[in-house]
Tab-separated table of C-alpha atoms in Angstrom:
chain	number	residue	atom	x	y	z
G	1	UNK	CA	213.568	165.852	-113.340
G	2	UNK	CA	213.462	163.949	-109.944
G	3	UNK	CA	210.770	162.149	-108.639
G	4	UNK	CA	209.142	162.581	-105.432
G	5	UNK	CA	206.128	160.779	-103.788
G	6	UNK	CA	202.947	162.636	-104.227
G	7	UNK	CA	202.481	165.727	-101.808
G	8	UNK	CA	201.407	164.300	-98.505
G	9	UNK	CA	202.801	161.005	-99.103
G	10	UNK	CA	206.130	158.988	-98.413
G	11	UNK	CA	207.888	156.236	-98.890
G	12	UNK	CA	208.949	153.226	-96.127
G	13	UNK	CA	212.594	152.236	-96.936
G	14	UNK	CA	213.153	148.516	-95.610
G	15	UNK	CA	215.133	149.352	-91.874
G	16	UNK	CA	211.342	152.012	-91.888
G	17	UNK	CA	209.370	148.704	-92.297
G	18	UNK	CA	210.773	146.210	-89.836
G	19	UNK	CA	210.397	148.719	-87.501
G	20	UNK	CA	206.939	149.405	-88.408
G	21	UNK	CA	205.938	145.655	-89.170
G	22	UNK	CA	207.999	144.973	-85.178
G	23	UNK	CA	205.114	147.850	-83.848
G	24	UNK	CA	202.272	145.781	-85.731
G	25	UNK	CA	203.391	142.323	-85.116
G	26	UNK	CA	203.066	142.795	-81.364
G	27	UNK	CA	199.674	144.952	-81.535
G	28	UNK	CA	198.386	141.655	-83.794
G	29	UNK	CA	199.430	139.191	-80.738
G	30	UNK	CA	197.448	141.128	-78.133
G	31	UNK	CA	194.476	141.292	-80.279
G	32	UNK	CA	195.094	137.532	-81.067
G	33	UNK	CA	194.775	137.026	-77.430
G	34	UNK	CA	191.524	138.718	-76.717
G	35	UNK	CA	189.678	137.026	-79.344
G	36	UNK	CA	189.867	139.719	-82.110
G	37	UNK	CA	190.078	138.676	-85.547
G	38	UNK	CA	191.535	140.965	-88.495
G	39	UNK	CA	188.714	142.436	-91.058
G	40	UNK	CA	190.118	144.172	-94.287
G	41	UNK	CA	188.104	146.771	-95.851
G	42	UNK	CA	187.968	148.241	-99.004
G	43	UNK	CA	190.755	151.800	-99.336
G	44	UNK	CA	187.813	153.156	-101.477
G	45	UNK	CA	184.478	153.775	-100.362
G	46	UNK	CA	181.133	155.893	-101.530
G	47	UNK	CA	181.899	159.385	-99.890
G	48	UNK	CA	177.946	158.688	-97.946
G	49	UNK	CA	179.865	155.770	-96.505
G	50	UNK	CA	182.912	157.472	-95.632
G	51	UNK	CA	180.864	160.882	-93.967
G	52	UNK	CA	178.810	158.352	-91.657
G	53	UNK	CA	175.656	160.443	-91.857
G	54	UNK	CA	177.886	164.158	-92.035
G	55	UNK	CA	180.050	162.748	-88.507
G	56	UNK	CA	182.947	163.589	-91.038
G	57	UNK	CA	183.675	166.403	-91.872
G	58	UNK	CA	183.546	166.395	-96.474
G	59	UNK	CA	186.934	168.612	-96.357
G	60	UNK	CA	188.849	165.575	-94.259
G	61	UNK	CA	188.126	163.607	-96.944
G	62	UNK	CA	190.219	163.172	-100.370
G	63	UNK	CA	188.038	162.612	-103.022
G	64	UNK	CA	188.330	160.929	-106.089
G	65	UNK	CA	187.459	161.522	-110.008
G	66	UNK	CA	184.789	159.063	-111.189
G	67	UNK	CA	183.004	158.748	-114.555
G	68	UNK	CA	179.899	157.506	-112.905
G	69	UNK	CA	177.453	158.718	-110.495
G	70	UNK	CA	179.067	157.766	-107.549
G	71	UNK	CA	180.896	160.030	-105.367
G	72	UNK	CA	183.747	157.990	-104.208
G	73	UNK	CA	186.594	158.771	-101.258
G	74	UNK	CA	189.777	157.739	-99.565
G	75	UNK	CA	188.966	156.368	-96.410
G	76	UNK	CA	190.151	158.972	-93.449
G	77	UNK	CA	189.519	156.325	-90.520
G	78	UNK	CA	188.146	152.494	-90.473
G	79	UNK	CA	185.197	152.385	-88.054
G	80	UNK	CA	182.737	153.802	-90.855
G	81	UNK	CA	183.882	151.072	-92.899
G	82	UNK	CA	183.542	147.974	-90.898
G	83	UNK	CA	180.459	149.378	-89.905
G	84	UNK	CA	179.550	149.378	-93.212
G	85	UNK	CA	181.081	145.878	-93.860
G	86	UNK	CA	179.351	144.102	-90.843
G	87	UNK	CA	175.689	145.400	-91.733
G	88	UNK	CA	176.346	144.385	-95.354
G	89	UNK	CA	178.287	141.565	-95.698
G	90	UNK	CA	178.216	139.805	-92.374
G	91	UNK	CA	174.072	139.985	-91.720
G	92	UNK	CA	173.877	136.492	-90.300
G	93	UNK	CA	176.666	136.669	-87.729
G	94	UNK	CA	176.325	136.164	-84.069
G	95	UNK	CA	177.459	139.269	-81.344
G	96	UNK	CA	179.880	140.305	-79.837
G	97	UNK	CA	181.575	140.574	-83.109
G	98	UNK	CA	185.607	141.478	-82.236
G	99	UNK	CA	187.279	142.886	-84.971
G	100	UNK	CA	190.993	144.736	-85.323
G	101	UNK	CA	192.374	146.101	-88.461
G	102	UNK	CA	196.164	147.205	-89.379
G	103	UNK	CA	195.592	149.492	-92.259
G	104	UNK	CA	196.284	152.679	-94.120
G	105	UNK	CA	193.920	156.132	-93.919
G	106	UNK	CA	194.173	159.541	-96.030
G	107	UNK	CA	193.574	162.413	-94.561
G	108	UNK	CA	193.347	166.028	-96.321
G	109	UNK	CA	195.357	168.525	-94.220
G	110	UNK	CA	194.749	171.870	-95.076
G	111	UNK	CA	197.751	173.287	-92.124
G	112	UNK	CA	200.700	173.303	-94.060
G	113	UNK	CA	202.336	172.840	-97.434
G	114	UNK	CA	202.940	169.159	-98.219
G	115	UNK	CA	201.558	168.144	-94.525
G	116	UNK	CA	201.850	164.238	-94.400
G	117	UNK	CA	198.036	162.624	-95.489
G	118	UNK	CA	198.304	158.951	-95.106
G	119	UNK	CA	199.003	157.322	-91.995
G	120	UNK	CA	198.711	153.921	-90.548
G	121	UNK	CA	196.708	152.925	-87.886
G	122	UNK	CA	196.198	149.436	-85.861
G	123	UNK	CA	192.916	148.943	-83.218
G	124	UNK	CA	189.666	147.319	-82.702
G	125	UNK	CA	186.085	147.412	-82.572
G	126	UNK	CA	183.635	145.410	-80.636
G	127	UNK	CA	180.269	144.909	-82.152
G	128	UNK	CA	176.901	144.085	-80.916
G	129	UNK	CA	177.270	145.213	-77.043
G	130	UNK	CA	177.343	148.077	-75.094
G	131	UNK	CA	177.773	148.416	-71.013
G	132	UNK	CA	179.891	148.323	-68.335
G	133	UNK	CA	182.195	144.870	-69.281
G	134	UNK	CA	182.195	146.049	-72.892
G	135	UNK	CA	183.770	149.331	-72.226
G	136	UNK	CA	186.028	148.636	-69.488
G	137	UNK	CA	187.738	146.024	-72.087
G	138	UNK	CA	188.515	148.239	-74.756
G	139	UNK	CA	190.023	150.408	-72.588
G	140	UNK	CA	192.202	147.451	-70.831
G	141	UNK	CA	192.559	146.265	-74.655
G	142	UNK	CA	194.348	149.435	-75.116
G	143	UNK	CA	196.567	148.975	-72.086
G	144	UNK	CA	197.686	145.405	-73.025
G	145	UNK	CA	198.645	146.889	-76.227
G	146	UNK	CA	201.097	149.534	-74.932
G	147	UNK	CA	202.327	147.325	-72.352
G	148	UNK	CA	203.226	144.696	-75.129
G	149	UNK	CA	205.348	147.715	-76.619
G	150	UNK	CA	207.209	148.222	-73.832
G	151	UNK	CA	205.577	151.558	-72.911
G	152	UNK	CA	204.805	152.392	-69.558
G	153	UNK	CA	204.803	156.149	-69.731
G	154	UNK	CA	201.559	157.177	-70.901
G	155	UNK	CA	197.729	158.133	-69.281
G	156	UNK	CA	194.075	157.772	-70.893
G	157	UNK	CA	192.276	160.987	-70.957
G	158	UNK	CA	188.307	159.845	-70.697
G	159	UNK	CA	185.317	161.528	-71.734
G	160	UNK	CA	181.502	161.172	-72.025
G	161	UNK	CA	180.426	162.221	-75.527
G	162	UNK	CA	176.650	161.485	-74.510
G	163	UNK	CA	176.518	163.638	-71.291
G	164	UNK	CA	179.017	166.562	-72.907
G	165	UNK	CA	176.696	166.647	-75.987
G	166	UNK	CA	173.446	166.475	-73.624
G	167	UNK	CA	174.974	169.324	-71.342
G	168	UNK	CA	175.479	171.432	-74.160
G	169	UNK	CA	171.527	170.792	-75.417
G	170	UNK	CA	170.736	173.724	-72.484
G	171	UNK	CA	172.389	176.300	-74.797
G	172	UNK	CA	170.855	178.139	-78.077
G	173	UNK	CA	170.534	175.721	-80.399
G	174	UNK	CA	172.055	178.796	-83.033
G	175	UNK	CA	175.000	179.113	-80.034
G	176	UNK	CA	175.390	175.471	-79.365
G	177	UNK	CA	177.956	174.685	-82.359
G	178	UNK	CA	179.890	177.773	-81.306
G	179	UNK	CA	179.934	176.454	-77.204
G	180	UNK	CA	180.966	173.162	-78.462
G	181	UNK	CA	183.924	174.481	-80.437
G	182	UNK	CA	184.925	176.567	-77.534
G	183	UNK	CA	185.140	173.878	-74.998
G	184	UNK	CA	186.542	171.408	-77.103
G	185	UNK	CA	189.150	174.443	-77.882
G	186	UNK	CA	189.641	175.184	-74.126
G	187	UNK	CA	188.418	178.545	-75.086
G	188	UNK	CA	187.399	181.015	-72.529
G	189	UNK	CA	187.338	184.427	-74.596
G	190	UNK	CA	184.689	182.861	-76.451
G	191	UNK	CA	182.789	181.502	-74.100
G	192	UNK	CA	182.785	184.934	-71.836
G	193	UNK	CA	182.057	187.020	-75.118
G	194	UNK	CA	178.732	185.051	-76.405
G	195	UNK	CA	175.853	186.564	-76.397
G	196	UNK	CA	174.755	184.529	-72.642
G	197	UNK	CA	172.912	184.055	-69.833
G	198	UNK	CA	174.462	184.462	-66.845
G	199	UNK	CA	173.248	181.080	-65.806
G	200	UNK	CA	174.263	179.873	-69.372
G	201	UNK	CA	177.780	181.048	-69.276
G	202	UNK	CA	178.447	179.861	-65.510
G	203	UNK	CA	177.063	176.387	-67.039
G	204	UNK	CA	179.932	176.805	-70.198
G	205	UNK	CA	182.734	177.847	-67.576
G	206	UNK	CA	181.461	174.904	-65.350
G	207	UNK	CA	181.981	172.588	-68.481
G	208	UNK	CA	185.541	173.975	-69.300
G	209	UNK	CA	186.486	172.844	-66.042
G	210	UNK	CA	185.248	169.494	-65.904
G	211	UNK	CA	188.543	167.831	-66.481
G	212	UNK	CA	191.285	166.536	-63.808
G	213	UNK	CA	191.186	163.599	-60.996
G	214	UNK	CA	187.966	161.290	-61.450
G	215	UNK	CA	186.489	161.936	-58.329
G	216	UNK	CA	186.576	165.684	-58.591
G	217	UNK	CA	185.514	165.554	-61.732
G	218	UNK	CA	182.547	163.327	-60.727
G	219	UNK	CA	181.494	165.748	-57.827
G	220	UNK	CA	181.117	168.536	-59.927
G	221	UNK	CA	179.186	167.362	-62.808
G	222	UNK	CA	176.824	165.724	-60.271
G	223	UNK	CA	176.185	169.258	-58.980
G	224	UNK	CA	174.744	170.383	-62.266
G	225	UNK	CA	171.026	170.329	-62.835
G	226	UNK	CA	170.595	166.651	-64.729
G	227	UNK	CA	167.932	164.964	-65.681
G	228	UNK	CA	167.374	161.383	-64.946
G	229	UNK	CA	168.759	160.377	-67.709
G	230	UNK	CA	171.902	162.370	-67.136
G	231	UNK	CA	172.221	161.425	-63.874
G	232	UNK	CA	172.204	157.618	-65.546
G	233	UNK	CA	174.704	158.619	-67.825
G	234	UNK	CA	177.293	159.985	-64.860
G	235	UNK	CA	176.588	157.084	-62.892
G	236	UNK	CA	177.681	154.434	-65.563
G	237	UNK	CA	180.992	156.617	-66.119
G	238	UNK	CA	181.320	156.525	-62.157
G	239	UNK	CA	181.183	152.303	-62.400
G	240	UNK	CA	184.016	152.658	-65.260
G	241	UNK	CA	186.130	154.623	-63.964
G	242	UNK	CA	185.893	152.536	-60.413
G	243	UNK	CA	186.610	149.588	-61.932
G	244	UNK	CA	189.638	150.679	-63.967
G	245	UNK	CA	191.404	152.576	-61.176
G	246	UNK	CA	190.806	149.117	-59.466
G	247	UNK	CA	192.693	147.722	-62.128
G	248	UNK	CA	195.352	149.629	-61.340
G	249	UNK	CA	196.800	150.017	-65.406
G	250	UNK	CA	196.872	153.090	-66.461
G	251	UNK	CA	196.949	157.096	-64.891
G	252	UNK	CA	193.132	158.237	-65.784
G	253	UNK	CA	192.186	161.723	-66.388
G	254	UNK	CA	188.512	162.457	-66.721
G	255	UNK	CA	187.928	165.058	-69.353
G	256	UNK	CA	183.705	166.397	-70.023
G	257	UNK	CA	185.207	168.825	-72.105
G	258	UNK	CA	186.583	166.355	-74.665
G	259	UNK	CA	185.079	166.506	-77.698
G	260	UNK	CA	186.458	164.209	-81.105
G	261	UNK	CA	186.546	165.897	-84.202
G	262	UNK	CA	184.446	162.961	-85.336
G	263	UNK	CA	181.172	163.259	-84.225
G	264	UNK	CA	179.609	159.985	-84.145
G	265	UNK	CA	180.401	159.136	-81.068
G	266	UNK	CA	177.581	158.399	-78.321
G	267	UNK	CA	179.317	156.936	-75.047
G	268	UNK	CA	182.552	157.090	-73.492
G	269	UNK	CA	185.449	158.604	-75.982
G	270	UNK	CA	189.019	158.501	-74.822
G	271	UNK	CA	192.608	159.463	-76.085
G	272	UNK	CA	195.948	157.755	-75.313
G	273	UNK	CA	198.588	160.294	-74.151
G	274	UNK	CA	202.381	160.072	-73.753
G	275	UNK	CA	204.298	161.381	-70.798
G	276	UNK	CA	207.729	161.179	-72.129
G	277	UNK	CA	208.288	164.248	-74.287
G	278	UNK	CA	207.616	167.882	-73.277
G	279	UNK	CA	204.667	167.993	-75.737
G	280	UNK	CA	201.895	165.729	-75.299
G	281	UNK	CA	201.894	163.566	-78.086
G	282	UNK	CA	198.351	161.427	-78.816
G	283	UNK	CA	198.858	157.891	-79.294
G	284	UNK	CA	195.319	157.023	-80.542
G	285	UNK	CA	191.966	157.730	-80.207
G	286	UNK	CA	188.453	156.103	-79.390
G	287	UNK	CA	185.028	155.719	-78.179
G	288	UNK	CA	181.509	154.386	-78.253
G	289	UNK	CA	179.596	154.626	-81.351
G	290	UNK	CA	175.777	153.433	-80.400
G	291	UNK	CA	174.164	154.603	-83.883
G	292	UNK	CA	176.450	154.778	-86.627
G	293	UNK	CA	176.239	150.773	-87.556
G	294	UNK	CA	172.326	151.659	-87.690
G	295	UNK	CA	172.747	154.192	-90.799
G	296	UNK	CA	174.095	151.140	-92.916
G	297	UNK	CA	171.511	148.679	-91.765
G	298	UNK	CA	169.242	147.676	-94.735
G	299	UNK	CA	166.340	148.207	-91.422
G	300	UNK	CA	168.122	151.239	-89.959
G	301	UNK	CA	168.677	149.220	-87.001
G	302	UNK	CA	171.234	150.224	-84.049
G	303	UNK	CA	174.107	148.132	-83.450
G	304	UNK	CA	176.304	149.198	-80.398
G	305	UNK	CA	179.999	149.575	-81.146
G	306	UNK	CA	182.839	150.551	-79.040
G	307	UNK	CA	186.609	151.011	-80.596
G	308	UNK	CA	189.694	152.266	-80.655
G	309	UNK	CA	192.772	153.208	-83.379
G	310	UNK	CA	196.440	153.697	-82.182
G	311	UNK	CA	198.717	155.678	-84.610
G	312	UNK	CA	201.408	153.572	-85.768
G	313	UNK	CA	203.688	156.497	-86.732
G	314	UNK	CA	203.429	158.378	-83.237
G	315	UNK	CA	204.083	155.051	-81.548
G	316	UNK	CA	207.287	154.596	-84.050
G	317	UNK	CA	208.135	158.239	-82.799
G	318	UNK	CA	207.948	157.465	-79.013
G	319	UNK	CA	209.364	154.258	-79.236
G	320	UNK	CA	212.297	155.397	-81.415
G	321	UNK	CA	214.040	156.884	-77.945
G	322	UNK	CA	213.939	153.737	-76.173
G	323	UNK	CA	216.112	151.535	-78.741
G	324	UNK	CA	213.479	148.825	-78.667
G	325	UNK	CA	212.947	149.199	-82.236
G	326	UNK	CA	215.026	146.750	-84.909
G	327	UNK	CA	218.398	149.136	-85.281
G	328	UNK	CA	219.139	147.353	-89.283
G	329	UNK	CA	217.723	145.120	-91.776
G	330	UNK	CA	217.496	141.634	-91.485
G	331	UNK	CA	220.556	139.918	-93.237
G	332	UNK	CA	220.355	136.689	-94.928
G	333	UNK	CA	221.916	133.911	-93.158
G	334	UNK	CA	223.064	132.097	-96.421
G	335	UNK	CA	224.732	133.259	-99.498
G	336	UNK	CA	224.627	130.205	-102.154
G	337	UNK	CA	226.676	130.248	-105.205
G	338	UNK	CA	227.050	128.240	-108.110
G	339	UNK	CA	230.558	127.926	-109.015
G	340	UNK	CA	230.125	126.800	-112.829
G	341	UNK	CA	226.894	127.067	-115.430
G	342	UNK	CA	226.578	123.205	-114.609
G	343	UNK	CA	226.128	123.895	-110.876
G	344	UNK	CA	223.083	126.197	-111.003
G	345	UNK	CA	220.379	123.649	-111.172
G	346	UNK	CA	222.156	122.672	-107.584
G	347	UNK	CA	222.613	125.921	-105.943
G	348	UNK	CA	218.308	126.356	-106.474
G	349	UNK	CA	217.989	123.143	-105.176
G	350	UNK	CA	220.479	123.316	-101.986
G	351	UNK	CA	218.639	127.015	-101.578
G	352	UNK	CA	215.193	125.354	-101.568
G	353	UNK	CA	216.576	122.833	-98.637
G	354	UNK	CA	218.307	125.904	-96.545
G	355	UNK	CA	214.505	127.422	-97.010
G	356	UNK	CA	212.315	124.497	-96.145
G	357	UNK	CA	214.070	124.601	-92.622
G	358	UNK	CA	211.350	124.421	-89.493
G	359	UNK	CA	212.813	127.951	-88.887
G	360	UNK	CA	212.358	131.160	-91.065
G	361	UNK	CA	216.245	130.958	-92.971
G	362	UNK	CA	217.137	133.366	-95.842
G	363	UNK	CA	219.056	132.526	-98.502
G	364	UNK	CA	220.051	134.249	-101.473
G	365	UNK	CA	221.474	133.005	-105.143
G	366	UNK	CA	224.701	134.738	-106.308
G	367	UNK	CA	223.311	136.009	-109.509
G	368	UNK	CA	227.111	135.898	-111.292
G	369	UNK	CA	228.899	138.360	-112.702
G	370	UNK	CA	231.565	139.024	-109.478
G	371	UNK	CA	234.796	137.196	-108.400
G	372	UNK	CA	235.070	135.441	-105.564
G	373	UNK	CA	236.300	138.406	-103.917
G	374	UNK	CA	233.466	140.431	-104.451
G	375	UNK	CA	231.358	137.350	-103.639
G	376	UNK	CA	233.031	137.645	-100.380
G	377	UNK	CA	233.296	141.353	-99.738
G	378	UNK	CA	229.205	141.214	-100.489
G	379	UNK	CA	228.419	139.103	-97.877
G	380	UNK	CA	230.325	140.731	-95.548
G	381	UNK	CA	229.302	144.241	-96.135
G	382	UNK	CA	225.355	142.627	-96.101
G	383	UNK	CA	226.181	141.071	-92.707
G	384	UNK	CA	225.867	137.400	-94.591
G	385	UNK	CA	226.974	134.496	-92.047
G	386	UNK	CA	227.511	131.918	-94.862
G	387	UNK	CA	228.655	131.389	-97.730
G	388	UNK	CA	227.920	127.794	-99.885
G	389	UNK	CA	230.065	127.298	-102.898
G	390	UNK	CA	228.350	124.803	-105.313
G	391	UNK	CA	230.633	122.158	-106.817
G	392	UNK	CA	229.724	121.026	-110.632
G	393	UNK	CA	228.952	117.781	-108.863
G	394	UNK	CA	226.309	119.472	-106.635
G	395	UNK	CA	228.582	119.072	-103.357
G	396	UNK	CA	228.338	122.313	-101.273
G	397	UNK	CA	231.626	123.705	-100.219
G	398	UNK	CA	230.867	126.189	-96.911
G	399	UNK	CA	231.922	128.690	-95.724
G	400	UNK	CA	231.411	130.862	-92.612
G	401	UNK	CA	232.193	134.541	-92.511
G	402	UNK	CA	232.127	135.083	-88.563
């Protein structure tokens, strides 16, 4: 019999994780930086938790066999959990809260046979503020980290989950799930075979097309028929977008029509495109989140929230090209070996000293059983600079191998 990982799942071999850990070390620094500090959450979680008041969808979520009551889950994203952490545990702290994570998520995938289900992600969330200066750094967050990776070839494709969702509250309410799913599919059949008003289906089209260059987009969305608090809406996304294009980071693409698959999301929701391959590939994914800390409160009370997740695996794809990423495993810089039973008290000890260096060093005991030879043709084919021979008197005898 051979043994496999689970279905969905796979294993990181050690050249896999230094290029992972390379990706996540220089994510950490930038959130470092700007004053984020890492939370941890639990893998498992109550599935009311995990479906944030039905946002997600039950069928994303793998479930788990319990004796008890409790329906419990594997966490498919982190916001609903450090929303659920902050309201709980952290009742007395003072806002903004900024929080990043680097963490694992399961996902069921229903596509194709043995379709990868966990993933790791890396982002943010700020708690406890909403507006202008809140949103604009998320999305300049999200910037710092690409640049930090060395990518330059990307573009942030911006929405408004508050005004799409409002536009759409003109429609049917038994037609509006059906007009959602539609624009969010770029889906004209659909749209031009429901059962419509003219005016209704002009307004769908209208909403199809509300994607491209900001100021277009801007123009025709302001000729719709809004209401004041519409209009409020569209002016706040005009400030954004006005002051990032005078930032000057990033391409931006204004997008009405984008909808998340996740639908607790009440402001501005964004994804984090590629350029460089001829398929689009999504980086990560995020948005504003205005009610969802409120369904964990012990009061029910609102907390704003605003956050993003980048996909650690689709950067590790796109940065794979550009040779940026570690090309072999670490070697160890030492090799100590005792030379005689009487010496091994020594070679621990002279290891220890390598190790205590100000700098990280690795060292590694010859566990026995080779020549000196094969001592010798190991370090070599392990890329090991040095070699220490350890006298029976406890005098190291070196030796270099470059």
């Amino acid at each position: 019999m051979v043994y496999q990982p689970a279905a969905g799942a796979r294993d990181l071999l050690p050249l896999d994780v230094e290029k992972k850990r390379w990706i996540e070390d220089r994510l950490q620094q930038v959130f470092h930086r700007w004053g984020y500090h890492r939370i941890i959450t639990s893998t498992l979680e109550r599935m009311d938790t995990l479906m944030a008041g039905e946002a997600i969808q039950r069928q994303m979520v793998i479930q788990l066999q319990n004796g008890e009551d409790d329906e419990l889950g594997l966490r498919p994203e982190l916001t609903a959990s450090i929303a659920r952490t902050v309201v709980t545990r952290m009742a007395n702290a003072t806002y903004p809260q900024r929080l990043y994570y680097n963490a694992n998520v399961f996902r069921r995938t229903w596509d194709r046979h043995n379709r990868q289900q966990e993933f790791y992600q890396a982002g943010v969330e700020l708690l406890g503020t909403g507006g202008l200066l809140a949103n604009a750094e998320v999305l300049l967050l999200v910037a710092d980290c690409l640049a930090a990776l060395g990518l330059r070839e990307w573009h942030l494709i911006l929405g408004e989950a508050g005004i799409t969702r409002s536009l759409l509250s003109a429609f049917p309410a038994n037609l509006q799930d059906k007009v959602r799913s539609a624009i969010a599919h770029l889906d004209r059949i659909t749209i031009d075979t429901l059962p419509l008003s003219d005016k209704l289906r002009d307004r769908a089209r209208t909403m199809l097309d509300l994607r491209g260059p900001s100021a277009d987009v801007l123009q025709k969305v302001s000729s719709l028929d809004l209401d004041e608090e519409q209009r409020e809406a569209v002016n706040n996304l005009k400030s954004l977008v006005e002051l990032l294009e005078s930032e000057k980071k990033f391409p931006l693409i204004l997008d009405l029509s984008l909808i998340q698959t996740i639908d607790y999301y009440t402001g501005i929701v964004f994804e984090v495109v590629n350029d460089t391959e001829s398929q689009a590939r999504v980086l990560g994914r995020g948005g504003r989140y205005d009610q969802l800390l409120g369904l964990y409160h012990p009061q029910g009370e609102n907390i704003p929230g605003i956050g993003f997740g980048l996909s650690i695996e689709d950067l590790y794809q796109v940065l794979l090209s550009t040779q940026q990423l570690p090309q072999v495993t670490p070697a160890s810089d030492w090799l100590v070996v005792p030379e005689t039973a009487s010496a091994n008290a020594f070679a621990f000890a002279y290891a220890q000293k390598l190790r205590d260096s100000t700098d990280l060093v690795r060292v590694e005991i010859d566990l026995g059983g080779r020549d000196a030879d094969a001592i010798r043709q190991y370090a070599s084919d392990r890329g090991i600079a040095q070699i220490a021979w350890m006298k029976a008197d406890g005098s190291p005898e070196i030796e270099s191998l470059l």
